[in-house]
């Protein structure tokens, strides 16, 4: 016991020296062999309390990684292109949120667009997306109109509206080549034409006095674009011209009439010549003839002053704005049809069979409403074209 006590005392004394970082305390019950082994480890240890902090090789200490271009290697910043693509995708999927979100979008873009370069990039992004995303030209034109009045930056090269019109002019100058290009070139050009038509209707130029006006330069451009489309009367160009005139025809004619011009008469005359002479398909010729009929009925408009006293007997356009329905065998009919009530009731009976959950026991719509009634009226261009062909075939079958 005396020997064990002596060794323990010596070890305890040596462990208190400054050069030894660890203290080893043994009680009198520790075997001598274990005490010697512990003392040996203490004397030969290279551990130190002042050693640097240790990190496992698989988990290195966090250091900000900076790439060669100076950007943060861990958290990359969102680019303007990604930002624009994100909110355009949102507007395209939820067009009804436009009024609620547009001010937030404009404020966000004002914080991003602070240089002439970023303004040019924004114009290019909006133009490209408005002509590439299917059926987005209407929302794209509304967005461009709002930004033209709410983007603060206006460099020497031009404000947002001026730069947008310059970008459109670039495509306009290629119209002669585009209408004779390959299928892909013509498709891009047709998308541009329809976007320009929407832009003419939506882009407002504020004046010091009076209501906003439309861009006169776009009126001239649309007239020349129609000339270009008619100069190569293939099916694709003619279908584009029909869509453009359905979209803008009434506004264009009113504007030209106010200036004493007869441009619409000249366009209609050219369409009639194409129907007689051009080698376009029969379906496209039918579309052109229906367009001429639409124009002869004042683009389907009924003047409000005469509407109050109008009756089926004194107004040939009384049923002009009535919807067209189709029977089970595809026969079209309107309110002017003598058997309208019976045929319409047949449609209601079919809806009861197909959508019973949409109606209550008394025959009225349930509180949830009929989802079919709130769908967007706009159709995809290909579906619209197929639908028109279907209508033409139905009319031909009805003829004796």
PDB file of C-alpha atoms in Angstrom, residues 25-292:
ATOM      1  CA  UNK A  25      -6.250  11.438 -10.365  1.00  0.00           C
ATOM      2  CA  UNK A  26      -6.159   7.917  -9.018  1.00  0.00           C
ATOM      3  CA  UNK A  27      -7.746   6.553  -5.895  1.00  0.00           C
ATOM      4  CA  UNK A  28      -6.095   4.058  -3.664  1.00  0.00           C
ATOM      5  CA  UNK A  29      -8.124   1.215  -5.155  1.00  0.00           C
ATOM      6  CA  UNK A  30      -6.590   1.494  -8.710  1.00  0.00           C
ATOM      7  CA  UNK A  31      -4.304  -1.442  -9.597  1.00  0.00           C
ATOM      8  CA  UNK A  32      -0.625  -0.568  -9.981  1.00  0.00           C
ATOM      9  CA  UNK A  33      -0.416  -1.841 -13.575  1.00  0.00           C
ATOM     10  CA  UNK A  34      -3.208   0.447 -14.719  1.00  0.00           C
ATOM     11  CA  UNK A  35      -1.649   3.416 -12.937  1.00  0.00           C
ATOM     12  CA  UNK A  36       1.639   2.876 -14.728  1.00  0.00           C
ATOM     13  CA  UNK A  37      -0.096   2.576 -18.110  1.00  0.00           C
ATOM     14  CA  UNK A  38      -2.045   5.841 -17.541  1.00  0.00           C
ATOM     15  CA  UNK A  39       1.113   7.652 -16.453  1.00  0.00           C
ATOM     16  CA  UNK A  40       2.889   6.450 -19.562  1.00  0.00           C
ATOM     17  CA  UNK A  41       0.104   7.789 -21.783  1.00  0.00           C
ATOM     18  CA  UNK A  42       0.131  11.145 -19.995  1.00  0.00           C
ATOM     19  CA  UNK A  43       3.886  11.543 -20.353  1.00  0.00           C
ATOM     20  CA  UNK A  44       3.871  10.684 -24.092  1.00  0.00           C
ATOM     21  CA  UNK A  45       0.645  12.526 -25.128  1.00  0.00           C
ATOM     22  CA  UNK A  46       0.899  15.230 -27.789  1.00  0.00           C
ATOM     23  CA  UNK A  47      -2.542  16.681 -27.108  1.00  0.00           C
ATOM     24  CA  UNK A  48      -2.715  20.307 -26.092  1.00  0.00           C
ATOM     25  CA  UNK A  49      -5.469  22.624 -24.899  1.00  0.00           C
ATOM     26  CA  UNK A  50      -4.083  25.271 -27.232  1.00  0.00           C
ATOM     27  CA  UNK A  51      -4.412  23.145 -30.358  1.00  0.00           C
ATOM     28  CA  UNK A  52      -6.504  24.646 -33.275  1.00  0.00           C
ATOM     29  CA  UNK A  53     -10.103  23.593 -33.637  1.00  0.00           C
ATOM     30  CA  UNK A  54     -10.499  20.294 -35.441  1.00  0.00           C
ATOM     31  CA  UNK A  55     -12.885  19.738 -38.379  1.00  0.00           C
ATOM     32  CA  UNK A  56     -13.523  16.329 -39.925  1.00  0.00           C
ATOM     33  CA  UNK A  57     -12.335  16.031 -43.513  1.00  0.00           C
ATOM     34  CA  UNK A  58     -15.874  15.267 -44.711  1.00  0.00           C
ATOM     35  CA  UNK A  59     -17.255  18.482 -43.158  1.00  0.00           C
ATOM     36  CA  UNK A  60     -14.853  21.358 -43.831  1.00  0.00           C
ATOM     37  CA  UNK A  61     -15.415  24.647 -42.032  1.00  0.00           C
ATOM     38  CA  UNK A  62     -17.839  26.970 -43.815  1.00  0.00           C
ATOM     39  CA  UNK A  63     -16.141  29.552 -45.941  1.00  0.00           C
ATOM     40  CA  UNK A  64     -17.883  31.789 -48.422  1.00  0.00           C
ATOM     41  CA  UNK A  65     -17.071  30.450 -51.856  1.00  0.00           C
ATOM     42  CA  UNK A  66     -16.705  33.084 -54.501  1.00  0.00           C
ATOM     43  CA  UNK A  67     -16.578  32.096 -58.139  1.00  0.00           C
ATOM     44  CA  UNK A  68     -14.344  33.669 -60.720  1.00  0.00           C
ATOM     45  CA  UNK A  69     -17.032  36.124 -61.805  1.00  0.00           C
ATOM     46  CA  UNK A  70     -17.413  37.355 -58.230  1.00  0.00           C
ATOM     47  CA  UNK A  71     -20.786  35.712 -57.549  1.00  0.00           C
ATOM     48  CA  UNK A  72     -21.576  33.781 -54.387  1.00  0.00           C
ATOM     49  CA  UNK A  73     -20.884  30.115 -55.009  1.00  0.00           C
ATOM     50  CA  UNK A  74     -23.523  28.889 -52.547  1.00  0.00           C
ATOM     51  CA  UNK A  75     -26.430  31.272 -53.124  1.00  0.00           C
ATOM     52  CA  UNK A  76     -26.733  32.458 -56.733  1.00  0.00           C
ATOM     53  CA  UNK A  77     -28.766  35.598 -57.233  1.00  0.00           C
ATOM     54  CA  UNK A  78     -31.955  35.526 -59.282  1.00  0.00           C
ATOM     55  CA  UNK A  79     -31.487  37.068 -62.712  1.00  0.00           C
ATOM     56  CA  UNK A  80     -33.887  39.485 -64.392  1.00  0.00           C
ATOM     57  CA  UNK A  81     -34.708  36.834 -66.993  1.00  0.00           C
ATOM     58  CA  UNK A  82     -35.690  34.335 -64.291  1.00  0.00           C
ATOM     59  CA  UNK A  83     -37.777  36.954 -62.508  1.00  0.00           C
ATOM     60  CA  UNK A  84     -39.660  37.940 -65.681  1.00  0.00           C
ATOM     61  CA  UNK A  85     -40.212  34.317 -66.666  1.00  0.00           C
ATOM     62  CA  UNK A  86     -41.632  33.583 -63.217  1.00  0.00           C
ATOM     63  CA  UNK A  87     -44.254  36.339 -63.131  1.00  0.00           C
ATOM     64  CA  UNK A  88     -45.188  35.863 -66.803  1.00  0.00           C
ATOM     65  CA  UNK A  89     -45.804  32.189 -66.096  1.00  0.00           C
ATOM     66  CA  UNK A  90     -48.001  33.233 -63.183  1.00  0.00           C
ATOM     67  CA  UNK A  91     -50.007  35.679 -65.305  1.00  0.00           C
ATOM     68  CA  UNK A  92     -50.372  33.114 -68.066  1.00  0.00           C
ATOM     69  CA  UNK A  93     -51.726  30.469 -65.698  1.00  0.00           C
ATOM     70  CA  UNK A  94     -53.860  32.945 -63.697  1.00  0.00           C
ATOM     71  CA  UNK A  95     -54.854  35.810 -66.019  1.00  0.00           C
ATOM     72  CA  UNK A  96     -57.628  36.822 -63.632  1.00  0.00           C
ATOM     73  CA  UNK A  97     -55.009  37.943 -61.098  1.00  0.00           C
ATOM     74  CA  UNK A  98     -53.666  40.637 -63.426  1.00  0.00           C
ATOM     75  CA  UNK A  99     -55.377  43.583 -61.737  1.00  0.00           C
ATOM     76  CA  UNK A 100     -54.335  42.439 -58.260  1.00  0.00           C
ATOM     77  CA  UNK A 101     -50.700  41.656 -59.103  1.00  0.00           C
ATOM     78  CA  UNK A 102     -49.730  44.239 -61.698  1.00  0.00           C
ATOM     79  CA  UNK A 103     -48.746  47.009 -59.270  1.00  0.00           C
ATOM     80  CA  UNK A 104     -46.564  44.631 -57.278  1.00  0.00           C
ATOM     81  CA  UNK A 105     -44.908  43.471 -60.503  1.00  0.00           C
ATOM     82  CA  UNK A 106     -44.252  47.063 -61.582  1.00  0.00           C
ATOM     83  CA  UNK A 107     -42.741  47.966 -58.202  1.00  0.00           C
ATOM     84  CA  UNK A 108     -40.521  44.904 -58.317  1.00  0.00           C
ATOM     85  CA  UNK A 109     -39.326  45.747 -61.834  1.00  0.00           C
ATOM     86  CA  UNK A 110     -38.606  49.336 -60.812  1.00  0.00           C
ATOM     87  CA  UNK A 111     -36.182  48.020 -58.199  1.00  0.00           C
ATOM     88  CA  UNK A 112     -34.495  45.831 -60.807  1.00  0.00           C
ATOM     89  CA  UNK A 113     -34.468  48.032 -63.894  1.00  0.00           C
ATOM     90  CA  UNK A 114     -32.028  50.768 -62.930  1.00  0.00           C
ATOM     91  CA  UNK A 115     -29.804  50.979 -66.005  1.00  0.00           C
ATOM     92  CA  UNK A 116     -30.253  51.359 -69.733  1.00  0.00           C
ATOM     93  CA  UNK A 117     -28.973  47.800 -70.269  1.00  0.00           C
ATOM     94  CA  UNK A 118     -31.522  46.233 -67.924  1.00  0.00           C
ATOM     95  CA  UNK A 119     -34.325  48.245 -69.552  1.00  0.00           C
ATOM     96  CA  UNK A 120     -33.290  46.933 -72.976  1.00  0.00           C
ATOM     97  CA  UNK A 121     -33.185  43.404 -71.565  1.00  0.00           C
ATOM     98  CA  UNK A 122     -36.668  43.788 -70.082  1.00  0.00           C
ATOM     99  CA  UNK A 123     -38.115  44.977 -73.396  1.00  0.00           C
ATOM    100  CA  UNK A 124     -36.578  42.024 -75.225  1.00  0.00           C
ATOM    101  CA  UNK A 125     -37.829  39.536 -72.627  1.00  0.00           C
ATOM    102  CA  UNK A 126     -41.405  40.843 -72.703  1.00  0.00           C
ATOM    103  CA  UNK A 127     -41.511  40.980 -76.502  1.00  0.00           C
ATOM    104  CA  UNK A 128     -40.147  37.449 -76.855  1.00  0.00           C
ATOM    105  CA  UNK A 129     -42.464  35.913 -74.284  1.00  0.00           C
ATOM    106  CA  UNK A 130     -45.526  37.746 -75.664  1.00  0.00           C
ATOM    107  CA  UNK A 131     -44.906  36.270 -79.114  1.00  0.00           C
ATOM    108  CA  UNK A 132     -43.818  32.789 -77.989  1.00  0.00           C
ATOM    109  CA  UNK A 133     -46.277  31.837 -75.238  1.00  0.00           C
ATOM    110  CA  UNK A 134     -49.528  30.638 -76.885  1.00  0.00           C
ATOM    111  CA  UNK A 135     -52.491  32.991 -76.384  1.00  0.00           C
ATOM    112  CA  UNK A 136     -50.431  35.374 -74.239  1.00  0.00           C
ATOM    113  CA  UNK A 137     -50.440  38.327 -76.640  1.00  0.00           C
ATOM    114  CA  UNK A 138     -53.493  39.926 -74.963  1.00  0.00           C
ATOM    115  CA  UNK A 139     -52.051  39.793 -71.437  1.00  0.00           C
ATOM    116  CA  UNK A 140     -48.614  40.739 -72.766  1.00  0.00           C
ATOM    117  CA  UNK A 141     -50.026  43.856 -74.435  1.00  0.00           C
ATOM    118  CA  UNK A 142     -51.835  44.873 -71.225  1.00  0.00           C
ATOM    119  CA  UNK A 143     -48.633  44.402 -69.251  1.00  0.00           C
ATOM    120  CA  UNK A 144     -46.667  46.518 -71.741  1.00  0.00           C
ATOM    121  CA  UNK A 145     -49.252  49.282 -71.512  1.00  0.00           C
ATOM    122  CA  UNK A 146     -49.096  49.374 -67.709  1.00  0.00           C
ATOM    123  CA  UNK A 147     -45.296  49.380 -67.632  1.00  0.00           C
ATOM    124  CA  UNK A 148     -45.161  52.152 -70.228  1.00  0.00           C
ATOM    125  CA  UNK A 149     -46.838  54.423 -67.671  1.00  0.00           C
ATOM    126  CA  UNK A 150     -45.277  53.087 -64.457  1.00  0.00           C
ATOM    127  CA  UNK A 151     -41.612  52.298 -65.109  1.00  0.00           C
ATOM    128  CA  UNK A 152     -39.568  55.176 -63.704  1.00  0.00           C
ATOM    129  CA  UNK A 153     -36.376  54.759 -65.742  1.00  0.00           C
ATOM    130  CA  UNK A 154     -36.212  56.850 -68.911  1.00  0.00           C
ATOM    131  CA  UNK A 155     -32.659  56.963 -70.332  1.00  0.00           C
ATOM    132  CA  UNK A 156     -31.494  58.993 -73.302  1.00  0.00           C
ATOM    133  CA  UNK A 157     -32.028  56.030 -75.640  1.00  0.00           C
ATOM    134  CA  UNK A 158     -35.778  56.088 -74.887  1.00  0.00           C
ATOM    135  CA  UNK A 159     -38.323  55.049 -72.305  1.00  0.00           C
ATOM    136  CA  UNK A 160     -39.986  51.637 -72.130  1.00  0.00           C
ATOM    137  CA  UNK A 161     -42.672  52.412 -74.724  1.00  0.00           C
ATOM    138  CA  UNK A 162     -40.211  53.883 -77.215  1.00  0.00           C
ATOM    139  CA  UNK A 163     -37.831  50.940 -76.908  1.00  0.00           C
ATOM    140  CA  UNK A 164     -40.726  48.486 -77.306  1.00  0.00           C
ATOM    141  CA  UNK A 165     -41.879  50.170 -80.519  1.00  0.00           C
ATOM    142  CA  UNK A 166     -38.294  50.116 -81.826  1.00  0.00           C
ATOM    143  CA  UNK A 167     -38.164  46.391 -81.144  1.00  0.00           C
ATOM    144  CA  UNK A 168     -41.418  45.885 -83.031  1.00  0.00           C
ATOM    145  CA  UNK A 169     -40.079  47.957 -85.910  1.00  0.00           C
ATOM    146  CA  UNK A 170     -37.185  45.512 -86.288  1.00  0.00           C
ATOM    147  CA  UNK A 171     -39.631  42.712 -87.112  1.00  0.00           C
ATOM    148  CA  UNK A 172     -41.797  45.024 -89.204  1.00  0.00           C
ATOM    149  CA  UNK A 173     -38.912  45.775 -91.543  1.00  0.00           C
ATOM    150  CA  UNK A 174     -38.532  42.049 -92.279  1.00  0.00           C
ATOM    151  CA  UNK A 175     -42.181  41.568 -93.300  1.00  0.00           C
ATOM    152  CA  UNK A 176     -41.473  41.067 -97.009  1.00  0.00           C
ATOM    153  CA  UNK A 177     -39.071  38.209 -96.310  1.00  0.00           C
ATOM    154  CA  UNK A 178     -41.072  36.696 -93.439  1.00  0.00           C
ATOM    155  CA  UNK A 179     -44.305  36.139 -95.419  1.00  0.00           C
ATOM    156  CA  UNK A 180     -42.318  34.085 -97.947  1.00  0.00           C
ATOM    157  CA  UNK A 181     -40.128  32.259 -95.468  1.00  0.00           C
ATOM    158  CA  UNK A 182     -40.314  28.679 -94.285  1.00  0.00           C
ATOM    159  CA  UNK A 183     -43.056  27.410 -91.980  1.00  0.00           C
ATOM    160  CA  UNK A 184     -41.188  28.298 -88.782  1.00  0.00           C
ATOM    161  CA  UNK A 185     -40.394  31.834 -89.993  1.00  0.00           C
ATOM    162  CA  UNK A 186     -44.009  32.435 -90.975  1.00  0.00           C
ATOM    163  CA  UNK A 187     -45.238  31.094 -87.627  1.00  0.00           C
ATOM    164  CA  UNK A 188     -43.056  33.572 -85.709  1.00  0.00           C
ATOM    165  CA  UNK A 189     -44.131  36.401 -87.992  1.00  0.00           C
ATOM    166  CA  UNK A 190     -47.821  35.597 -87.523  1.00  0.00           C
ATOM    167  CA  UNK A 191     -47.376  35.648 -83.743  1.00  0.00           C
ATOM    168  CA  UNK A 192     -45.748  39.055 -84.077  1.00  0.00           C
ATOM    169  CA  UNK A 193     -48.620  40.370 -86.216  1.00  0.00           C
ATOM    170  CA  UNK A 194     -51.261  39.302 -83.688  1.00  0.00           C
ATOM    171  CA  UNK A 195     -49.242  40.758 -80.807  1.00  0.00           C
ATOM    172  CA  UNK A 196     -48.972  44.055 -82.681  1.00  0.00           C
ATOM    173  CA  UNK A 197     -52.746  44.007 -83.144  1.00  0.00           C
ATOM    174  CA  UNK A 198     -53.242  43.574 -79.390  1.00  0.00           C
ATOM    175  CA  UNK A 199     -50.673  46.267 -78.715  1.00  0.00           C
ATOM    176  CA  UNK A 200     -52.561  48.705 -80.945  1.00  0.00           C
ATOM    177  CA  UNK A 201     -55.758  48.068 -78.978  1.00  0.00           C
ATOM    178  CA  UNK A 202     -54.174  48.180 -75.486  1.00  0.00           C
ATOM    179  CA  UNK A 203     -51.296  50.688 -75.664  1.00  0.00           C
ATOM    180  CA  UNK A 204     -52.580  54.081 -74.516  1.00  0.00           C
ATOM    181  CA  UNK A 205     -50.851  57.389 -75.142  1.00  0.00           C
ATOM    182  CA  UNK A 206     -51.825  59.882 -72.468  1.00  0.00           C
ATOM    183  CA  UNK A 207     -52.543  63.437 -73.522  1.00  0.00           C
ATOM    184  CA  UNK A 208     -52.618  66.667 -71.569  1.00  0.00           C
ATOM    185  CA  UNK A 209     -56.328  67.040 -72.329  1.00  0.00           C
ATOM    186  CA  UNK A 210     -58.894  64.500 -73.355  1.00  0.00           C
ATOM    187  CA  UNK A 211     -58.897  60.702 -73.258  1.00  0.00           C
ATOM    188  CA  UNK A 212     -55.823  58.626 -74.143  1.00  0.00           C
ATOM    189  CA  UNK A 213     -55.173  57.965 -77.805  1.00  0.00           C
ATOM    190  CA  UNK A 214     -53.761  55.005 -79.701  1.00  0.00           C
ATOM    191  CA  UNK A 215     -50.348  54.889 -81.334  1.00  0.00           C
ATOM    192  CA  UNK A 216     -50.775  56.199 -84.873  1.00  0.00           C
ATOM    193  CA  UNK A 217     -47.607  54.445 -85.973  1.00  0.00           C
ATOM    194  CA  UNK A 218     -49.168  51.075 -85.136  1.00  0.00           C
ATOM    195  CA  UNK A 219     -52.222  51.867 -87.279  1.00  0.00           C
ATOM    196  CA  UNK A 220     -49.976  52.440 -90.278  1.00  0.00           C
ATOM    197  CA  UNK A 221     -47.950  49.329 -89.478  1.00  0.00           C
ATOM    198  CA  UNK A 222     -51.017  47.086 -89.322  1.00  0.00           C
ATOM    199  CA  UNK A 223     -52.181  48.326 -92.724  1.00  0.00           C
ATOM    200  CA  UNK A 224     -48.819  47.495 -94.289  1.00  0.00           C
ATOM    201  CA  UNK A 225     -48.656  44.132 -92.528  1.00  0.00           C
ATOM    202  CA  UNK A 226     -51.983  43.149 -94.082  1.00  0.00           C
ATOM    203  CA  UNK A 227     -50.647  44.160 -97.495  1.00  0.00           C
ATOM    204  CA  UNK A 228     -47.645  41.920 -96.879  1.00  0.00           C
ATOM    205  CA  UNK A 229     -49.828  38.971 -95.855  1.00  0.00           C
ATOM    206  CA  UNK A 230     -52.050  39.356 -98.920  1.00  0.00           C
ATOM    207  CA  UNK A 231     -49.005  39.637-101.199  1.00  0.00           C
ATOM    208  CA  UNK A 232     -48.346  35.919-100.655  1.00  0.00           C
ATOM    209  CA  UNK A 233     -51.862  34.447-100.277  1.00  0.00           C
ATOM    210  CA  UNK A 234     -50.982  31.038 -98.877  1.00  0.00           C
ATOM    211  CA  UNK A 235     -53.181  29.495 -96.226  1.00  0.00           C
ATOM    212  CA  UNK A 236     -51.049  30.475 -93.236  1.00  0.00           C
ATOM    213  CA  UNK A 237     -50.821  34.146 -94.217  1.00  0.00           C
ATOM    214  CA  UNK A 238     -54.532  34.380 -95.015  1.00  0.00           C
ATOM    215  CA  UNK A 239     -55.557  32.759 -91.719  1.00  0.00           C
ATOM    216  CA  UNK A 240     -53.354  35.261 -89.881  1.00  0.00           C
ATOM    217  CA  UNK A 241     -54.994  38.142 -91.760  1.00  0.00           C
ATOM    218  CA  UNK A 242     -58.462  36.831 -90.856  1.00  0.00           C
ATOM    219  CA  UNK A 243     -57.537  36.615 -87.169  1.00  0.00           C
ATOM    220  CA  UNK A 244     -56.067  40.113 -87.235  1.00  0.00           C
ATOM    221  CA  UNK A 245     -59.179  41.603 -88.833  1.00  0.00           C
ATOM    222  CA  UNK A 246     -61.499  39.784 -86.430  1.00  0.00           C
ATOM    223  CA  UNK A 247     -59.442  41.254 -83.601  1.00  0.00           C
ATOM    224  CA  UNK A 248     -59.017  44.824 -84.827  1.00  0.00           C
ATOM    225  CA  UNK A 249     -61.338  45.246 -87.820  1.00  0.00           C
ATOM    226  CA  UNK A 250     -64.048  47.326 -86.136  1.00  0.00           C
ATOM    227  CA  UNK A 251     -61.539  49.687 -84.484  1.00  0.00           C
ATOM    228  CA  UNK A 252     -59.479  50.063 -87.646  1.00  0.00           C
ATOM    229  CA  UNK A 253     -62.517  50.879 -89.785  1.00  0.00           C
ATOM    230  CA  UNK A 254     -63.854  53.423 -87.279  1.00  0.00           C
ATOM    231  CA  UNK A 255     -60.467  55.148 -87.130  1.00  0.00           C
ATOM    232  CA  UNK A 256     -60.103  55.249 -90.893  1.00  0.00           C
ATOM    233  CA  UNK A 257     -63.635  56.572 -91.356  1.00  0.00           C
ATOM    234  CA  UNK A 258     -62.961  59.383 -88.895  1.00  0.00           C
ATOM    235  CA  UNK A 259     -60.037  60.399 -91.108  1.00  0.00           C
ATOM    236  CA  UNK A 260     -62.108  60.084 -94.297  1.00  0.00           C
ATOM    237  CA  UNK A 261     -60.152  57.045 -95.525  1.00  0.00           C
ATOM    238  CA  UNK A 262     -61.565  53.986 -97.271  1.00  0.00           C
ATOM    239  CA  UNK A 263     -58.816  51.538 -96.382  1.00  0.00           C
ATOM    240  CA  UNK A 264     -61.242  48.879 -95.158  1.00  0.00           C
ATOM    241  CA  UNK A 265     -63.134  48.947 -98.462  1.00  0.00           C
ATOM    242  CA  UNK A 266     -59.829  48.359-100.241  1.00  0.00           C
ATOM    243  CA  UNK A 267     -58.996  45.450 -97.928  1.00  0.00           C
ATOM    244  CA  UNK A 268     -62.388  43.811 -98.494  1.00  0.00           C
ATOM    245  CA  UNK A 269     -62.013  44.228-102.253  1.00  0.00           C
ATOM    246  CA  UNK A 270     -58.638  42.546-102.106  1.00  0.00           C
ATOM    247  CA  UNK A 271     -60.069  39.671-100.072  1.00  0.00           C
ATOM    248  CA  UNK A 272     -62.805  39.128-102.656  1.00  0.00           C
ATOM    249  CA  UNK A 273     -60.199  39.030-105.431  1.00  0.00           C
ATOM    250  CA  UNK A 274     -58.182  36.447-103.482  1.00  0.00           C
ATOM    251  CA  UNK A 275     -61.267  34.263-103.071  1.00  0.00           C
ATOM    252  CA  UNK A 276     -61.751  34.325-106.846  1.00  0.00           C
ATOM    253  CA  UNK A 277     -58.152  33.959-108.012  1.00  0.00           C
ATOM    254  CA  UNK A 278     -55.856  32.641-105.278  1.00  0.00           C
ATOM    255  CA  UNK A 279     -54.912  28.975-105.019  1.00  0.00           C
ATOM    256  CA  UNK A 280     -55.720  28.747-101.321  1.00  0.00           C
ATOM    257  CA  UNK A 281     -57.698  25.902 -99.804  1.00  0.00           C
ATOM    258  CA  UNK A 282     -61.473  25.782 -99.878  1.00  0.00           C
ATOM    259  CA  UNK A 283     -61.704  26.076 -96.106  1.00  0.00           C
ATOM    260  CA  UNK A 284     -59.634  29.255 -96.092  1.00  0.00           C
ATOM    261  CA  UNK A 285     -61.812  30.746 -98.823  1.00  0.00           C
ATOM    262  CA  UNK A 286     -64.838  30.031 -96.647  1.00  0.00           C
ATOM    263  CA  UNK A 287     -63.134  31.816 -93.741  1.00  0.00           C
ATOM    264  CA  UNK A 288     -62.509  34.851 -95.967  1.00  0.00           C
ATOM    265  CA  UNK A 289     -66.133  34.942 -97.126  1.00  0.00           C
ATOM    266  CA  UNK A 290     -67.390  34.725 -93.561  1.00  0.00           C
ATOM    267  CA  UNK A 291     -65.089  37.622 -92.680  1.00  0.00           C
ATOM    268  CA  UNK A 292     -66.621  39.709 -95.468  1.00  0.00           C
TER     269      UNK A 292
END
